[in-house]
């Protein structure tokens, strides 16, 4: 089975590492000119002339990046199976569509407005009450294309700064923590759920994901399972879907956004779960039975961003698993991650602190349950 | 770090899969014309003209196969670091040298003789008492180049059948089970040991490896640790070394043979240990700290030989980890392995039986402790 992947970054790389043991081969289609997968066959297609050749090589197509032209993916669907479908891409790459879907399916979200003019942004900020977060409806990624308005008067500046004709404006949520649920749906409609992770972002970039959470009520996990299952079934989805949520003080979950792919907040599963999100995505899209999603032990993923530190020092930590992406250092760039595994949450936190001290750019680790 | 690997089979493939997360790249030198690694850069060098090019690409060299011309490896050592050294290869590829080393270091072996003529083989069989096992001193692999003599009169037939000018003849050992110890020595001389595995061979080919063993006395593990540490230190060895042993009824260990590389009886570590043998080999040869070798849970590796069965059925088993080598089916060919993990040995055995039923060529699993 030769699997075609749209995009050739670290997510594709880790998909391939999980797929070789299933006897999969990988062909990547990179449209950026800067692939970093470093594995499998990488086709650079900046001039859109290699699609036919790519399709001739592969049995099915998946992607590691949802900000793809929907028309392109629909075109590919005419020739090869694509999982998840172009419909998932269409919705996930547009925050307005996504929120409308959440509304339709009864999945609560922060109060929001869609605006198409700086004046509308100002009015929405006034109506919702500042602070509000304004986000471009498309192409947002890792905190880009976003602005926080502390006062409605900042609307025109924010509008210019984001530079997008359509924004979603969200009321501030007084959340306890940011969490995510990752689920996998097979071709037969069977769904499995990973334990939810607590995610710590700094400057809009994920820094830490920890799962399972020590203080999560089963009912909250079940609620998240229910929300994501509704989405998966509605989209007749195949593969890994990620839903990021806010957990509020009164235990509610508010959907923030979703990603139709393996996700940074699921990297802990590579060493912490019985089956990784990458392997389960590949199992799903090939129609294979899905693997057990249970956590073996409390696990924390730390993103390595900007600078790598000394791998030799990191590897002295017990049960630390280094995942380097073989990229050159650059400010704000995701260069790798480290999974730390420990028998108890107390030991895990100690290990996380020790590891963070070895990473030049790691912020202080702080979790809601400490 | 670009790592050059001599040989391009499944062991090289699994080394690479373990090495990408350490930001290693891999170049394989295949001298057979039939590489199967399917990953990294594979150079086919059947005419011995590509060695210089290979060496120009790599930072250090290791191997997945010890039956290499020693002169070739010595030549490579003039240009790049080679781990383990050519001295390890020289000894491990010659059973007579290997046994002499065991003798010198006080590591007990089955009683043996080295013979260079059919008449000497007959005399040795008579002296040691049949049955005896005769093995060519070089190039034996997976039971090839071996014969069992039930009577000294079979010596001339066995001599012709093996067709080798020098044989080692071993007295029959009334062993309880075949076991192996895998250890890793870093560049700094630090050594870590994996829990010993019980190995089940059929027709000279490994079928099952199970670790840790439920009934192994700590003192036996410590004895094996001591034996292999002596070997590692004597050879100033860097990387993974495997020592296969017989465990006798009175709890003694007799060394059978050693392999200067990652080993089939250590594949369980990919899913059953904190750090796999592959990752630890790569850490060792790069001078990185060695990883924890503890078993997370009882684990059994089943080799998939000859025919694959249906991967979809195998993946329905809980905590089953499929490792396919992406090879075509052929009688006696190692096509992959499956690691089964379970919280108790009783559950593990049940799972092993269920899995064996799904593999067309798997013999009935039988372990000494059942």
PDB file of C-alpha atoms in Angstrom, chain B residues 59-233:
ATOM      1  CA  UNK B  59      29.872   9.894   9.605  1.00  0.00           C
ATOM      2  CA  UNK B  60      30.221   6.467  11.140  1.00  0.00           C
ATOM      3  CA  UNK B  61      29.607   2.879  10.155  1.00  0.00           C
ATOM      4  CA  UNK B  62      27.767   0.004  11.773  1.00  0.00           C
ATOM      5  CA  UNK B  63      26.406  -3.258  10.376  1.00  0.00           C
ATOM      6  CA  UNK B  64      23.417  -5.510  10.561  1.00  0.00           C
ATOM      7  CA  UNK B  65      25.222  -8.655   9.433  1.00  0.00           C
ATOM      8  CA  UNK B  66      28.526  -9.981  10.751  1.00  0.00           C
ATOM      9  CA  UNK B  67      29.440 -12.283   7.874  1.00  0.00           C
ATOM     10  CA  UNK B  68      31.435  -9.570   6.168  1.00  0.00           C
ATOM     11  CA  UNK B  69      35.038  -9.813   4.962  1.00  0.00           C
ATOM     12  CA  UNK B  70      37.131  -8.728   7.949  1.00  0.00           C
ATOM     13  CA  UNK B  71      39.629  -7.068   5.616  1.00  0.00           C
ATOM     14  CA  UNK B  72      36.835  -4.895   4.217  1.00  0.00           C
ATOM     15  CA  UNK B  73      35.786  -3.742   7.669  1.00  0.00           C
ATOM     16  CA  UNK B  74      39.418  -3.116   8.669  1.00  0.00           C
ATOM     17  CA  UNK B  75      39.774  -1.037   5.537  1.00  0.00           C
ATOM     18  CA  UNK B  76      36.690   0.981   6.447  1.00  0.00           C
ATOM     19  CA  UNK B  77      38.101   1.541   9.947  1.00  0.00           C
ATOM     20  CA  UNK B  78      41.008   3.404   8.343  1.00  0.00           C
ATOM     21  CA  UNK B  79      38.537   6.018   7.117  1.00  0.00           C
ATOM     22  CA  UNK B  80      35.557   6.138   9.457  1.00  0.00           C
ATOM     23  CA  UNK B  81      34.721   4.970  12.966  1.00  0.00           C
ATOM     24  CA  UNK B  82      33.180   1.483  12.880  1.00  0.00           C
ATOM     25  CA  UNK B  83      31.084   0.223  15.808  1.00  0.00           C
ATOM     26  CA  UNK B  84      31.278  -2.566  16.840  1.00  0.00           C
ATOM     27  CA  UNK B  85      34.881  -2.988  15.696  1.00  0.00           C
ATOM     28  CA  UNK B  86      36.240  -5.375  13.083  1.00  0.00           C
ATOM     29  CA  UNK B  87      37.688  -7.442  15.942  1.00  0.00           C
ATOM     30  CA  UNK B  88      34.137  -8.264  17.100  1.00  0.00           C
ATOM     31  CA  UNK B  89      33.292  -9.313  13.555  1.00  0.00           C
ATOM     32  CA  UNK B  90      36.437 -11.411  13.232  1.00  0.00           C
ATOM     33  CA  UNK B  91      35.588 -13.370  16.345  1.00  0.00           C
ATOM     34  CA  UNK B  92      31.835 -13.625  15.924  1.00  0.00           C
ATOM     35  CA  UNK B  93      32.007 -14.936  12.398  1.00  0.00           C
ATOM     36  CA  UNK B  94      34.177 -17.841  13.475  1.00  0.00           C
ATOM     37  CA  UNK B  95      32.756 -20.368  15.937  1.00  0.00           C
ATOM     38  CA  UNK B  96      36.196 -21.700  16.845  1.00  0.00           C
ATOM     39  CA  UNK B  97      37.505 -18.205  17.692  1.00  0.00           C
ATOM     40  CA  UNK B  98      34.322 -17.461  19.576  1.00  0.00           C
ATOM     41  CA  UNK B  99      34.528 -20.578  21.708  1.00  0.00           C
ATOM     42  CA  UNK B 100      38.198 -19.972  22.395  1.00  0.00           C
ATOM     43  CA  UNK B 101      37.249 -16.515  23.660  1.00  0.00           C
ATOM     44  CA  UNK B 102      34.495 -17.957  25.859  1.00  0.00           C
ATOM     45  CA  UNK B 103      37.067 -20.412  27.268  1.00  0.00           C
ATOM     46  CA  UNK B 104      39.622 -17.699  27.904  1.00  0.00           C
ATOM     47  CA  UNK B 105      37.084 -15.546  29.741  1.00  0.00           C
ATOM     48  CA  UNK B 106      35.737 -18.398  31.835  1.00  0.00           C
ATOM     49  CA  UNK B 107      32.318 -18.428  30.185  1.00  0.00           C
ATOM     50  CA  UNK B 108      31.154 -22.039  30.199  1.00  0.00           C
ATOM     51  CA  UNK B 109      30.127 -23.642  26.900  1.00  0.00           C
ATOM     52  CA  UNK B 110      28.943 -27.086  25.896  1.00  0.00           C
ATOM     53  CA  UNK B 111      31.965 -29.394  25.565  1.00  0.00           C
ATOM     54  CA  UNK B 112      33.278 -29.057  22.022  1.00  0.00           C
ATOM     55  CA  UNK B 113      36.024 -30.061  19.633  1.00  0.00           C
ATOM     56  CA  UNK B 114      37.290 -28.393  16.471  1.00  0.00           C
ATOM     57  CA  UNK B 115      37.729 -30.859  13.602  1.00  0.00           C
ATOM     58  CA  UNK B 116      39.220 -30.553  10.119  1.00  0.00           C
ATOM     59  CA  UNK B 117      38.446 -33.940   8.625  1.00  0.00           C
ATOM     60  CA  UNK B 118      35.536 -36.403   8.525  1.00  0.00           C
ATOM     61  CA  UNK B 119      37.613 -38.907  10.528  1.00  0.00           C
ATOM     62  CA  UNK B 120      38.222 -36.291  13.203  1.00  0.00           C
ATOM     63  CA  UNK B 121      34.485 -35.569  13.243  1.00  0.00           C
ATOM     64  CA  UNK B 122      33.809 -39.266  13.799  1.00  0.00           C
ATOM     65  CA  UNK B 123      36.388 -39.436  16.591  1.00  0.00           C
ATOM     66  CA  UNK B 124      34.929 -36.330  18.257  1.00  0.00           C
ATOM     67  CA  UNK B 125      31.413 -37.764  18.038  1.00  0.00           C
ATOM     68  CA  UNK B 126      32.678 -40.935  19.684  1.00  0.00           C
ATOM     69  CA  UNK B 127      34.571 -39.044  22.382  1.00  0.00           C
ATOM     70  CA  UNK B 128      31.783 -36.582  23.251  1.00  0.00           C
ATOM     71  CA  UNK B 129      29.039 -39.185  22.965  1.00  0.00           C
ATOM     72  CA  UNK B 130      26.198 -38.848  20.462  1.00  0.00           C
ATOM     73  CA  UNK B 131      24.080 -37.015  19.724  1.00  0.00           C
ATOM     74  CA  UNK B 132      26.477 -34.222  18.814  1.00  0.00           C
ATOM     75  CA  UNK B 133      25.945 -31.112  16.737  1.00  0.00           C
ATOM     76  CA  UNK B 134      28.483 -30.301  14.017  1.00  0.00           C
ATOM     77  CA  UNK B 135      28.631 -26.722  12.721  1.00  0.00           C
ATOM     78  CA  UNK B 136      30.809 -25.082  10.109  1.00  0.00           C
ATOM     79  CA  UNK B 137      33.109 -22.600  11.849  1.00  0.00           C
ATOM     80  CA  UNK B 138      32.064 -19.780   9.501  1.00  0.00           C
ATOM     81  CA  UNK B 139      29.003 -18.510   7.700  1.00  0.00           C
ATOM     82  CA  UNK B 140      26.438 -20.425   9.705  1.00  0.00           C
ATOM     83  CA  UNK B 141      23.158 -18.558  10.001  1.00  0.00           C
ATOM     84  CA  UNK B 142      19.658 -19.632  10.998  1.00  0.00           C
ATOM     85  CA  UNK B 143      20.590 -23.288  11.255  1.00  0.00           C
ATOM     86  CA  UNK B 144      22.371 -23.492   7.928  1.00  0.00           C
ATOM     87  CA  UNK B 145      25.697 -25.349   7.794  1.00  0.00           C
ATOM     88  CA  UNK B 146      24.761 -27.589  10.699  1.00  0.00           C
ATOM     89  CA  UNK B 147      24.088 -31.280  11.216  1.00  0.00           C
ATOM     90  CA  UNK B 148      23.072 -33.448  14.147  1.00  0.00           C
ATOM     91  CA  UNK B 149      24.890 -36.768  14.418  1.00  0.00           C
ATOM     92  CA  UNK B 150      22.896 -39.509  16.164  1.00  0.00           C
ATOM     93  CA  UNK B 151      25.790 -41.914  15.745  1.00  0.00           C
ATOM     94  CA  UNK B 152      29.512 -41.538  14.989  1.00  0.00           C
ATOM     95  CA  UNK B 153      28.956 -43.560  11.797  1.00  0.00           C
ATOM     96  CA  UNK B 154      27.047 -40.593  10.349  1.00  0.00           C
ATOM     97  CA  UNK B 155      30.204 -38.473  10.430  1.00  0.00           C
ATOM     98  CA  UNK B 156      31.185 -38.860   6.775  1.00  0.00           C
ATOM     99  CA  UNK B 157      27.679 -38.069   5.506  1.00  0.00           C
ATOM    100  CA  UNK B 158      27.480 -35.054   7.810  1.00  0.00           C
ATOM    101  CA  UNK B 159      30.922 -33.870   6.700  1.00  0.00           C
ATOM    102  CA  UNK B 160      29.871 -33.965   3.051  1.00  0.00           C
ATOM    103  CA  UNK B 161      26.496 -32.354   3.759  1.00  0.00           C
ATOM    104  CA  UNK B 162      28.005 -29.397   5.608  1.00  0.00           C
ATOM    105  CA  UNK B 163      30.784 -29.102   3.031  1.00  0.00           C
ATOM    106  CA  UNK B 164      33.121 -26.964   5.098  1.00  0.00           C
ATOM    107  CA  UNK B 165      36.830 -27.562   5.864  1.00  0.00           C
ATOM    108  CA  UNK B 166      36.548 -26.823   9.579  1.00  0.00           C
ATOM    109  CA  UNK B 167      33.773 -27.684  11.988  1.00  0.00           C
ATOM    110  CA  UNK B 168      32.990 -27.240  15.616  1.00  0.00           C
ATOM    111  CA  UNK B 169      31.480 -30.353  17.196  1.00  0.00           C
ATOM    112  CA  UNK B 170      29.416 -29.825  20.318  1.00  0.00           C
ATOM    113  CA  UNK B 171      28.245 -32.289  22.910  1.00  0.00           C
ATOM    114  CA  UNK B 172      24.513 -32.477  23.319  1.00  0.00           C
ATOM    115  CA  UNK B 173      23.283 -30.264  26.152  1.00  0.00           C
ATOM    116  CA  UNK B 174      20.290 -31.393  28.145  1.00  0.00           C
ATOM    117  CA  UNK B 175      18.940 -27.887  28.410  1.00  0.00           C
ATOM    118  CA  UNK B 176      15.682 -26.640  29.895  1.00  0.00           C
ATOM    119  CA  UNK B 177      15.473 -23.823  27.430  1.00  0.00           C
ATOM    120  CA  UNK B 178      17.361 -21.586  25.060  1.00  0.00           C
ATOM    121  CA  UNK B 179      17.787 -18.058  26.316  1.00  0.00           C
ATOM    122  CA  UNK B 180      19.603 -14.915  25.272  1.00  0.00           C
ATOM    123  CA  UNK B 181      21.034 -11.880  26.933  1.00  0.00           C
ATOM    124  CA  UNK B 182      21.340  -8.607  25.084  1.00  0.00           C
ATOM    125  CA  UNK B 183      23.544  -5.856  26.429  1.00  0.00           C
ATOM    126  CA  UNK B 184      24.656  -2.478  25.156  1.00  0.00           C
ATOM    127  CA  UNK B 185      28.000  -0.838  25.801  1.00  0.00           C
ATOM    128  CA  UNK B 186      28.505   2.865  25.226  1.00  0.00           C
ATOM    129  CA  UNK B 187      31.616   4.540  23.930  1.00  0.00           C
ATOM    130  CA  UNK B 188      32.418   5.440  27.540  1.00  0.00           C
ATOM    131  CA  UNK B 189      32.310   1.784  28.610  1.00  0.00           C
ATOM    132  CA  UNK B 190      28.983   2.068  30.398  1.00  0.00           C
ATOM    133  CA  UNK B 191      26.916  -1.123  30.021  1.00  0.00           C
ATOM    134  CA  UNK B 192      23.166  -1.759  30.279  1.00  0.00           C
ATOM    135  CA  UNK B 193      21.466  -5.161  30.149  1.00  0.00           C
ATOM    136  CA  UNK B 194      18.076  -6.210  28.839  1.00  0.00           C
ATOM    137  CA  UNK B 195      16.034  -8.785  30.726  1.00  0.00           C
ATOM    138  CA  UNK B 196      16.897 -12.212  29.336  1.00  0.00           C
ATOM    139  CA  UNK B 197      14.523 -13.741  26.803  1.00  0.00           C
ATOM    140  CA  UNK B 198      13.411 -17.327  26.356  1.00  0.00           C
ATOM    141  CA  UNK B 199      13.803 -18.275  22.709  1.00  0.00           C
ATOM    142  CA  UNK B 200      11.933 -21.026  20.908  1.00  0.00           C
ATOM    143  CA  UNK B 201      13.578 -22.285  17.728  1.00  0.00           C
ATOM    144  CA  UNK B 202      12.045 -24.672  15.219  1.00  0.00           C
ATOM    145  CA  UNK B 203      14.259 -26.080  12.459  1.00  0.00           C
ATOM    146  CA  UNK B 204      17.036 -23.771  13.624  1.00  0.00           C
ATOM    147  CA  UNK B 205      14.965 -20.633  13.063  1.00  0.00           C
ATOM    148  CA  UNK B 206      13.806 -18.439  15.920  1.00  0.00           C
ATOM    149  CA  UNK B 207      10.028 -18.512  16.254  1.00  0.00           C
ATOM    150  CA  UNK B 208       9.235 -17.001  19.652  1.00  0.00           C
ATOM    151  CA  UNK B 209      11.108 -14.790  22.113  1.00  0.00           C
ATOM    152  CA  UNK B 210       9.539 -13.984  25.433  1.00  0.00           C
ATOM    153  CA  UNK B 211      10.813 -11.534  28.027  1.00  0.00           C
ATOM    154  CA  UNK B 212      11.012 -11.166  30.899  1.00  0.00           C
ATOM    155  CA  UNK B 213      10.718 -14.833  31.872  1.00  0.00           C
ATOM    156  CA  UNK B 214       8.296 -15.442  34.732  1.00  0.00           C
ATOM    157  CA  UNK B 215      10.459 -18.024  36.480  1.00  0.00           C
ATOM    158  CA  UNK B 216      13.961 -16.651  36.068  1.00  0.00           C
ATOM    159  CA  UNK B 217      15.971 -16.417  39.224  1.00  0.00           C
ATOM    160  CA  UNK B 218      17.661 -13.032  39.624  1.00  0.00           C
ATOM    161  CA  UNK B 219      20.950 -14.828  40.141  1.00  0.00           C
ATOM    162  CA  UNK B 220      20.717 -16.318  36.640  1.00  0.00           C
ATOM    163  CA  UNK B 221      20.143 -12.905  35.084  1.00  0.00           C
ATOM    164  CA  UNK B 222      23.113 -11.568  37.054  1.00  0.00           C
ATOM    165  CA  UNK B 223      25.267 -14.448  35.880  1.00  0.00           C
ATOM    166  CA  UNK B 224      24.349 -13.746  32.251  1.00  0.00           C
ATOM    167  CA  UNK B 225      25.003 -10.037  32.816  1.00  0.00           C
ATOM    168  CA  UNK B 226      28.451 -10.930  34.157  1.00  0.00           C
ATOM    169  CA  UNK B 227      29.270 -13.169  31.181  1.00  0.00           C
ATOM    170  CA  UNK B 228      28.279 -10.624  28.585  1.00  0.00           C
ATOM    171  CA  UNK B 229      29.965  -7.757  30.427  1.00  0.00           C
ATOM    172  CA  UNK B 230      33.225  -9.724  30.345  1.00  0.00           C
ATOM    173  CA  UNK B 231      32.859 -10.113  26.592  1.00  0.00           C
ATOM    174  CA  UNK B 232      31.977  -6.456  26.044  1.00  0.00           C
ATOM    175  CA  UNK B 233      34.906  -5.213  28.096  1.00  0.00           C
TER     176      UNK B 233
END
